[in-house]
Short mmCIF file of C-alpha atoms and ligand atoms in Angstrom, two decimals:
data_model
loop_
_atom_site.label_atom_id
_atom_site.label_comp_id
_atom_site.label_asym_id
_atom_site.label_seq_id
_atom_site.Cartn_x
_atom_site.Cartn_y
_atom_site.Cartn_z
CA MET A 3 -40.00 0.16 -4.33
CA SER A 4 -37.50 2.91 -4.64
CA LYS A 5 -34.29 2.69 -6.59
CA LYS A 6 -31.19 1.22 -4.96
CA ILE A 7 -27.87 2.86 -5.78
CA LEU A 8 -24.50 1.19 -5.44
CA PHE A 9 -21.32 3.22 -5.77
CA LEU A 10 -18.30 0.93 -6.00
CA ILE A 11 -14.84 2.48 -5.72
CA ALA A 12 -11.68 0.69 -6.80
CA ASP A 13 -9.07 2.94 -5.18
CA GLY A 14 -6.17 3.84 -7.46
CA MET A 15 -7.34 1.54 -10.28
CA GLY A 16 -6.54 3.96 -13.12
CA ASP A 17 -3.15 3.49 -14.74
CA TYR A 18 -1.01 4.10 -17.83
CA PRO A 19 -0.10 1.62 -20.59
CA ILE A 20 2.63 -0.77 -19.41
CA ALA A 21 5.16 -2.39 -21.79
CA GLU A 22 5.17 -5.57 -19.68
CA LEU A 23 1.43 -5.90 -20.43
CA GLY A 24 1.91 -5.38 -24.18
CA GLY A 25 1.03 -1.71 -23.91
CA LEU A 26 -2.19 -2.29 -21.99
CA THR A 27 -3.14 -0.82 -18.63
CA PRO A 28 -3.79 -3.23 -15.73
CA LEU A 29 -7.54 -2.58 -16.12
CA ALA A 30 -7.44 -3.25 -19.87
CA LYS A 31 -5.38 -6.40 -19.28
CA ALA A 32 -7.54 -7.72 -16.43
CA HIS A 33 -10.38 -10.13 -17.23
CA THR A 34 -13.37 -8.05 -16.09
CA PRO A 35 -16.49 -9.46 -17.77
CA ASN A 36 -18.89 -7.77 -15.36
CA MET A 37 -17.59 -4.25 -15.77
CA ASP A 38 -17.16 -4.69 -19.53
CA GLU A 39 -20.75 -5.82 -19.97
CA MET A 40 -22.02 -3.00 -17.78
CA ALA A 41 -19.94 -0.49 -19.76
CA ALA A 42 -21.38 -1.82 -23.03
CA LYS A 43 -24.93 -1.31 -21.79
CA GLY A 44 -24.24 1.86 -19.84
CA LEU A 45 -22.22 5.06 -19.85
CA VAL A 46 -18.51 5.53 -19.35
CA GLY A 47 -16.56 8.72 -18.86
CA LEU A 48 -14.15 10.72 -16.76
CA VAL A 49 -14.63 12.71 -13.58
CA ARG A 50 -12.16 15.27 -12.26
CA THR A 51 -12.04 14.20 -8.61
CA ILE A 52 -8.98 16.30 -7.78
CA PRO A 53 -9.35 20.08 -8.09
CA PRO A 54 -6.28 21.41 -9.97
CA SER A 55 -5.09 23.35 -6.92
CA MET A 56 -5.18 20.36 -4.55
CA PRO A 57 -2.93 17.33 -3.98
CA PRO A 58 -4.19 14.02 -5.42
CA GLY A 59 -5.12 12.32 -2.16
CA SER A 60 -7.77 9.66 -1.61
CA ASP A 61 -9.34 11.97 0.97
CA VAL A 62 -9.83 14.73 -1.60
CA ALA A 63 -10.96 12.32 -4.33
CA ASN A 64 -13.47 10.37 -2.26
CA MET A 65 -14.90 13.60 -0.86
CA SER A 66 -15.56 14.72 -4.45
CA LEU A 67 -17.14 11.39 -5.35
CA MET A 68 -19.48 11.57 -2.35
CA GLY A 69 -20.65 14.90 -3.69
CA PHE A 70 -18.85 17.38 -1.43
CA ASP A 71 -16.56 20.10 -2.76
CA PRO A 72 -13.04 19.57 -1.33
CA LEU A 73 -12.21 23.22 -1.90
CA THR A 74 -14.87 24.06 0.69
CA HIS A 75 -14.79 21.10 3.05
CA HIS A 76 -11.30 19.64 3.01
CA THR A 77 -9.35 20.95 6.00
CA GLY A 78 -6.77 18.16 6.32
CA ARG A 79 -6.14 14.45 6.68
CA GLY A 80 -6.24 14.58 10.49
CA PRO A 81 -9.82 15.87 10.78
CA ILE A 82 -11.18 13.25 8.35
CA GLU A 83 -9.57 10.39 10.24
CA ALA A 84 -10.75 11.85 13.55
CA ALA A 85 -14.29 11.70 12.17
CA GLY A 86 -13.66 8.09 11.13
CA LEU A 87 -12.61 7.17 14.65
CA GLY A 88 -15.61 8.99 16.10
CA LEU A 89 -13.31 11.27 18.08
CA ASP A 90 -15.13 14.04 19.91
CA THR A 91 -13.72 17.36 18.80
CA HIS A 92 -14.68 20.96 19.44
CA PRO A 93 -15.23 23.36 16.50
CA ASP A 94 -12.21 25.40 17.68
CA ASP A 95 -9.79 22.47 17.77
CA LEU A 96 -6.93 21.84 15.40
CA VAL A 97 -6.73 18.13 14.58
CA TRP A 98 -3.43 16.61 13.43
CA ARG A 99 -2.66 13.22 11.97
CA LEU A 100 0.19 11.88 14.10
CA ASN A 101 2.39 9.19 12.56
CA LEU A 102 4.75 7.03 14.57
CA VAL A 103 7.78 7.14 12.27
CA LYS A 104 11.38 5.98 12.07
CA VAL A 105 13.98 8.64 11.30
CA SER A 106 17.78 8.33 11.07
CA ALA A 107 18.01 11.25 13.52
CA PHE A 108 15.45 13.81 14.62
CA LYS A 109 17.68 16.74 13.74
CA PRO A 110 18.68 18.73 10.66
CA GLY A 111 20.31 16.38 8.17
CA GLY A 112 18.29 13.40 9.43
CA THR A 113 16.21 11.42 6.95
CA MET A 114 12.78 9.80 7.05
CA LEU A 115 13.44 6.07 7.04
CA ASP A 116 9.92 4.74 7.48
CA TYR A 117 6.61 6.64 7.62
CA SER A 118 5.06 3.69 9.50
CA GLY A 119 7.78 3.14 12.12
CA GLY A 120 8.24 -0.39 10.77
CA HIS A 121 4.44 -0.88 10.68
CA VAL A 122 4.12 -0.61 14.46
CA PRO A 123 1.77 -3.39 15.65
CA VAL A 124 -1.65 -2.09 16.67
CA GLU A 125 -1.40 -3.06 20.35
CA LYS A 126 2.09 -1.63 20.76
CA ALA A 127 1.10 1.59 19.04
CA ARG A 128 -1.82 1.91 21.46
CA ASP A 129 0.56 1.51 24.40
CA LEU A 130 3.00 4.06 23.01
CA VAL A 131 0.29 6.64 22.36
CA ALA A 132 -1.15 6.04 25.85
CA ASP A 133 2.32 6.61 27.28
CA LEU A 134 2.72 9.85 25.31
CA GLN A 135 -0.68 11.03 26.51
CA ALA A 136 0.13 10.13 30.15
CA HIS A 137 3.43 12.02 30.13
CA LEU A 138 2.98 14.78 27.57
CA GLY A 139 -0.78 15.23 27.18
CA GLY A 140 -2.31 18.28 28.84
CA ASP A 141 -4.83 21.06 28.41
CA GLU A 142 -3.46 22.11 25.07
CA PHE A 143 -2.35 18.88 23.33
CA THR A 144 -3.91 15.43 23.64
CA PHE A 145 -2.74 12.20 21.98
CA HIS A 146 -5.32 9.74 20.63
CA PRO A 147 -4.71 6.22 19.38
CA GLY A 148 -5.82 5.26 15.89
CA VAL A 149 -4.73 2.13 14.06
CA GLY A 150 -1.05 1.19 14.21
CA PHE A 151 1.24 3.99 13.06
CA ARG A 152 -1.79 6.21 12.24
CA ASN A 153 -2.74 8.25 15.29
CA LEU A 154 -4.10 11.68 16.12
CA LEU A 155 -3.02 14.75 18.02
CA VAL A 156 -5.61 17.34 19.04
CA GLN A 157 -4.50 20.89 19.70
CA HIS A 158 -7.35 22.29 21.74
CA ALA A 159 -8.63 25.71 20.68
CA GLY A 160 -5.87 25.67 18.04
CA LYS A 161 -7.94 26.09 14.89
CA ASP A 162 -6.81 29.65 14.24
CA SER A 163 -3.38 29.32 15.89
CA PRO A 164 -0.09 29.85 14.01
CA GLU A 165 0.35 26.04 14.04
CA ALA A 166 -2.62 25.75 11.66
CA GLY A 167 -0.47 27.32 8.95
CA LEU A 168 2.60 25.11 9.34
CA ASN A 169 3.53 23.17 6.23
CA ILE A 170 4.72 19.72 7.31
CA ARG A 171 5.05 17.18 4.51
CA ALA A 172 3.25 13.83 4.62
CA PRO A 173 5.84 11.33 5.89
CA HIS A 174 4.96 8.77 3.19
CA ASP A 175 5.96 11.34 0.58
CA ILE A 176 9.47 11.84 1.94
CA THR A 177 10.90 8.35 2.43
CA ASP A 178 14.73 8.50 2.39
CA THR A 179 14.51 12.28 2.20
CA ASP A 180 16.16 14.96 4.34
CA ILE A 181 13.69 16.10 7.03
CA SER A 182 15.39 19.46 7.68
CA PRO A 183 12.64 21.55 6.01
CA ASP A 184 9.96 19.94 8.17
CA LEU A 185 11.95 20.36 11.36
CA ALA A 186 12.33 24.04 10.46
CA GLU A 187 8.53 24.22 10.22
CA PHE A 188 8.05 22.52 13.61
CA ARG A 189 10.54 24.97 15.10
CA LYS A 190 8.41 27.94 14.08
CA SER A 191 6.14 26.88 16.94
CA PRO A 192 8.15 26.61 20.16
CA LYS A 193 5.43 24.61 21.92
CA LEU A 194 5.05 22.13 19.07
CA TRP A 195 8.81 21.80 18.80
CA ASP A 196 9.04 21.10 22.54
CA LEU A 197 6.29 18.51 22.19
CA VAL A 198 7.87 16.58 19.31
CA LEU A 199 11.27 16.62 21.03
CA ALA A 200 9.76 15.38 24.29
CA ALA A 201 7.89 12.67 22.38
CA GLN A 202 11.11 11.58 20.73
CA LYS A 203 12.75 11.26 24.17
CA ARG A 204 9.83 9.18 25.47
CA LEU A 205 10.08 6.87 22.46
CA ALA A 206 13.79 6.39 23.17
CA GLY A 207 12.81 4.84 26.53
CA ARG A 208 13.15 1.17 27.30
CA HIS A 209 9.39 0.53 27.21
CA ASN A 210 9.49 0.99 23.43
CA ASP A 211 10.69 -2.11 21.58
CA THR A 212 9.29 -1.03 18.19
CA GLU A 213 11.17 0.66 15.36
CA ALA A 214 9.25 3.92 15.84
CA ASN A 215 11.57 6.59 17.23
CA ALA A 216 9.71 9.84 16.58
CA VAL A 217 6.24 11.31 16.14
CA TRP A 218 5.28 13.22 13.02
CA PRO A 219 2.27 15.55 13.27
CA TRP A 220 0.95 16.65 9.85
CA GLY A 221 -2.30 17.04 7.87
CA GLN A 222 -3.77 19.43 10.45
CA GLY A 223 -7.04 21.31 10.16
CA GLY A 224 -10.27 22.28 11.84
CA PRO A 225 -12.85 19.53 12.42
CA LEU A 226 -14.54 18.14 9.32
CA THR A 227 -18.11 19.29 8.75
CA LEU A 228 -20.19 17.94 5.88
CA ALA A 229 -23.86 18.40 5.07
CA ASN A 230 -26.02 15.44 6.02
CA PHE A 231 -26.09 13.06 3.05
CA LYS A 232 -29.72 12.15 3.55
CA GLU A 233 -30.79 15.79 3.69
CA LYS A 234 -28.65 16.66 0.68
CA TYR A 235 -29.64 13.77 -1.60
CA GLY A 236 -32.71 12.25 0.03
CA LEU A 237 -30.99 8.88 0.25
CA THR A 238 -30.32 6.77 3.31
CA GLY A 239 -26.69 5.83 2.82
CA ALA A 240 -23.93 3.65 4.21
CA VAL A 241 -20.18 3.43 3.73
CA ILE A 242 -18.19 0.20 3.62
CA SER A 243 -14.41 0.60 3.73
CA ALA A 244 -11.40 -0.59 5.68
CA VAL A 245 -9.84 2.85 5.35
CA ASP A 246 -10.29 5.39 8.15
CA LEU A 247 -10.52 8.40 5.90
CA VAL A 248 -13.36 6.98 3.80
CA ARG A 249 -15.15 5.92 6.98
CA GLY A 250 -14.59 9.43 8.33
CA LEU A 251 -16.18 11.05 5.29
CA GLY A 252 -19.20 8.80 5.65
CA ARG A 253 -19.56 9.42 9.36
CA ALA A 254 -19.20 13.20 8.95
CA ALA A 255 -22.00 13.08 6.35
CA GLY A 256 -24.23 11.20 8.77
CA MET A 257 -24.09 7.96 6.81
CA GLN A 258 -23.94 4.59 8.50
CA VAL A 259 -20.43 3.19 8.66
CA LEU A 260 -20.72 -0.58 8.34
CA ASP A 261 -18.08 -2.72 10.02
CA VAL A 262 -16.73 -5.71 8.14
CA PRO A 263 -14.32 -7.55 10.43
CA GLY A 264 -12.21 -9.08 7.61
CA ALA A 265 -11.71 -5.80 5.69
CA THR A 266 -7.95 -5.28 5.48
CA ALA A 267 -7.31 -2.72 2.73
CA TRP A 268 -5.09 -5.31 1.06
CA VAL A 269 -5.60 -8.00 -1.60
CA ASP A 270 -6.61 -10.51 1.09
CA THR A 271 -9.56 -8.36 2.18
CA ASP A 272 -12.89 -10.03 2.89
CA TYR A 273 -14.77 -9.13 -0.30
CA GLN A 274 -17.65 -11.38 0.55
CA GLY A 275 -18.09 -9.69 3.91
CA LYS A 276 -18.27 -6.31 2.17
CA VAL A 277 -20.74 -7.60 -0.41
CA ASN A 278 -22.95 -9.17 2.25
CA ALA A 279 -22.92 -5.97 4.31
CA ALA A 280 -24.02 -4.00 1.23
CA ILE A 281 -26.84 -6.42 0.37
CA GLU A 282 -28.04 -6.48 3.95
CA PHE A 283 -28.06 -2.67 4.19
CA LEU A 284 -29.91 -2.25 0.88
CA LYS A 285 -32.83 -4.29 2.20
CA HIS A 286 -33.89 -1.06 3.89
CA GLY A 287 -31.36 1.62 2.82
CA ASP A 288 -31.02 3.37 -0.56
CA PHE A 289 -27.34 3.98 -1.19
CA VAL A 290 -24.08 2.18 -0.52
CA PHE A 291 -20.59 3.60 -1.03
CA LEU A 292 -18.34 0.53 -1.10
CA HIS A 293 -14.62 1.23 -1.24
CA VAL A 294 -11.89 -1.28 -2.08
CA GLU A 295 -8.32 -0.20 -1.38
CA ALA A 296 -6.29 -3.02 -2.90
CA PRO A 297 -5.59 -1.70 -6.45
CA ASP A 298 -4.11 1.47 -4.95
CA GLU A 299 -1.77 -0.47 -2.66
CA CYS A 300 -0.60 -2.55 -5.65
CA GLY A 301 0.16 0.70 -7.49
CA HIS A 302 2.18 1.98 -4.54
CA VAL A 303 4.29 -1.17 -4.29
CA GLY A 304 4.67 -1.21 -8.09
CA ASP A 305 3.45 -4.78 -8.58
CA THR A 306 1.89 -5.01 -12.05
CA ASN A 307 0.59 -8.57 -11.85
CA LEU A 308 -0.84 -8.07 -8.39
CA LYS A 309 -2.66 -4.97 -9.60
CA VAL A 310 -4.18 -6.93 -12.50
CA LYS A 311 -5.27 -9.57 -9.99
CA ALA A 312 -6.71 -6.98 -7.58
CA ILE A 313 -8.83 -5.56 -10.43
CA GLN A 314 -9.98 -9.03 -11.51
CA ASP A 315 -10.91 -9.81 -7.90
CA PHE A 316 -12.85 -6.56 -7.69
CA ASP A 317 -14.81 -7.51 -10.82
CA ALA A 318 -15.38 -11.15 -9.85
CA GLN A 319 -15.88 -10.83 -6.11
CA VAL A 320 -17.47 -7.42 -5.65
CA VAL A 321 -19.12 -6.26 -8.88
CA GLY A 322 -20.33 -9.71 -9.98
CA PRO A 323 -22.03 -10.82 -6.75
CA LEU A 324 -23.67 -7.41 -6.26
CA ARG A 325 -24.96 -7.42 -9.84
CA ARG A 326 -26.48 -10.84 -9.33
CA ALA A 327 -27.97 -9.85 -5.98
CA MET A 328 -29.61 -6.77 -7.51
CA GLN A 329 -30.70 -8.23 -10.85
CA ASN A 330 -34.39 -8.27 -10.02
CA GLN A 331 -34.39 -4.83 -8.43
CA ASP A 332 -34.41 -1.32 -9.77
CA ALA A 333 -30.73 -0.73 -9.08
CA GLY A 334 -28.18 1.70 -10.47
CA PHE A 335 -24.44 1.08 -10.33
CA MET A 336 -21.66 3.62 -10.40
CA ILE A 337 -18.17 2.17 -10.60
CA ALA A 338 -15.15 4.45 -10.44
CA CYS A 339 -11.63 4.81 -9.29
CA ASP A 340 -11.01 7.78 -7.03
CA HIS A 341 -7.70 8.61 -8.73
CA PHE A 342 -4.93 6.96 -10.75
CA THR A 343 -2.07 5.20 -8.92
CA PRO A 344 0.08 4.26 -11.93
CA ILE A 345 2.58 1.44 -11.50
CA SER A 346 5.21 3.55 -13.24
CA VAL A 347 4.77 6.44 -10.79
CA ARG A 348 3.96 4.47 -7.61
CA THR A 349 1.95 7.35 -6.23
CA HIS A 350 -1.29 9.16 -7.03
CA THR A 351 -1.65 11.40 -10.08
CA LYS A 352 -4.15 14.12 -10.98
CA ASP A 353 -5.52 12.45 -14.11
CA PRO A 354 -9.32 12.58 -14.20
CA ALA A 355 -10.71 9.32 -12.80
CA LEU A 356 -12.74 6.93 -14.93
CA PHE A 357 -16.27 5.81 -14.19
CA LEU A 358 -19.04 3.69 -15.54
CA LEU A 359 -22.73 4.09 -14.89
CA SER A 360 -25.11 1.20 -15.35
CA ALA A 361 -28.86 1.08 -14.82
CA PRO A 362 -31.91 -0.27 -16.60
CA GLY A 363 -33.05 1.95 -19.45
CA LEU A 364 -29.93 4.11 -19.61
CA GLN A 365 -28.74 5.32 -23.00
CA ASN A 366 -25.49 3.54 -23.80
CA SER A 367 -22.16 4.82 -24.93
CA GLY A 368 -21.59 1.84 -27.22
CA VAL A 369 -18.16 0.84 -25.95
CA GLN A 370 -17.13 -2.78 -25.57
CA ALA A 371 -15.06 -2.54 -22.41
CA PHE A 372 -14.40 -0.45 -19.33
CA THR A 373 -10.88 0.92 -19.70
CA GLU A 374 -9.02 4.21 -19.38
CA ASP A 375 -9.16 4.41 -23.16
CA THR A 376 -12.91 3.90 -23.60
CA ALA A 377 -13.65 6.30 -20.74
CA GLN A 378 -11.48 8.95 -22.34
CA LYS A 379 -12.90 8.48 -25.83
CA SER A 380 -16.49 8.81 -24.62
CA GLY A 381 -16.01 12.55 -24.47
CA ILE A 382 -17.78 12.78 -21.12
CA LEU A 383 -15.83 14.68 -18.48
CA ILE A 384 -17.62 15.68 -15.29
CA GLU A 385 -15.92 18.57 -13.52
CA PRO A 386 -15.69 19.63 -10.80
CA GLY A 387 -15.92 16.16 -9.33
CA HIS A 388 -18.48 16.93 -6.64
CA GLU A 389 -21.00 17.46 -9.44
CA PHE A 390 -20.71 13.80 -10.38
CA MET A 391 -23.17 12.62 -7.73
CA PRO A 392 -25.96 15.04 -8.71
CA TRP A 393 -25.28 14.29 -12.40
CA VAL A 394 -25.64 10.57 -11.77
CA LEU A 395 -28.80 11.01 -9.73
CA SER A 396 -30.34 13.02 -12.55
CA LYS A 397 -29.39 10.29 -15.07
CA LEU A 398 -30.93 7.68 -12.81
CA ALA A 399 -33.96 9.92 -12.33
CA VAL A 400 -33.82 9.51 -8.56
ZN1 LIG B 5 -2.88 5.52 -2.33
#
C-alpha cells in the first residue's frame, strides 16, 4: 500500500513571546502532547511561505505550502475565491473580490467603519448582490454572490485593462482609516467609479436593512491557473477547509474539495467532521491538506487565552485522532502554520512559518517540543516556500 500524506495547517499559529504567558508563545504555552511527541521523533524547522516582495496573506502562504510559487501564480484574492466558488471565468476576465462594507461616507474624508458591513447575514447578502446584478450588471461587469460580505465582481475581458493596475487597499486593513486614497484610485477608471457610486445608491434603498452601505472591489487579477496537483506530484489529493481561498487553491489544482457542513473557521468548528472527512478520503486517496482557521482568528481579535485553547484543540481534536487513525499505516504528517498572526500585532507578519515533519524511519532533530523556538534552533529553513512540498516528498521517499 502506498504512503498516505497528511498536511495539517494551523492558520496563524505562530506568535511571539507574551508577558501574560510568562514569556512563552501561545504554542509553547499550550498543552500539545501529540505535536510535541511527533516533533521529538521527527524534524522541525522553518519555511519561508511569504516571498519578501509579497504581502503576508493566507492566500500567498497556502499557495506556497501546496507547492506553487506565488510569484508566478498569485494574481489576486478575487481569482482564488472565484475558483473556490467554482465560478466560471474566461481567461481574459479580471476577477475582483467585492466586499459589502460600511463607510462613514463614500466620499473623500470618509472612513472605513466595517470591512464586513456589520457581518451581513448570508441570505441578505445574497439578496443585495442579486439586486446589484439585476440593476447594475451588464456585458462588462457582473456581480456574483459569495458568502456574506465576501462577494465577487467579474470585469469581462478586463484582464489587461487599466483597472487591472488599480491599487485599492484591502478593506480589513483600513478599519477607521480615511478612504480618500482608494476613492482616488477608483476615480482613475470612470466606469468603475460610476459602478461603485451606483452601487452605493442602490444600497441606500429601502430594500437594504443591513449595515452595508457601499461596495468595495479589490484584490483583482486574471483567473487563477495552477498545475494539476496529481500530475505535478503523483498524488491524489483533497482539501478540507472552511475558507474559500484555501478551497479555491485546491480546486484550481484539480484536488477534491471536501465539504464539511460544520466547518466554521472559528473555534467552534466541527473538528471531528474534518477528521472524519480526511480518514474517509485516505481510504482511497493519497494526500490531504487539512486547514484550520481558528488560531488565526484568535490572533486577529487579540485573545491570548482563546489562541492557546485553539492550539490545544487543534492538537487534541485534529492531530491526535488522525495520528491514531493512521498508526497502523505508512503515513507521513506535515504540520505547519501558514504564517504568524501574533497577538501583539493582530495581523499577519512575514516571519518564516514553523513546521514539523513526522513519519516512520525519519531522522530526528532531537527537540522535545514543537515551538517557534525549537523550529528556529533546528537550523532548517526551507526557502522559497514552494520548495517545501518537494523537499518533504523527498524526505518521505514518495
Ligand atoms: Zn488571518
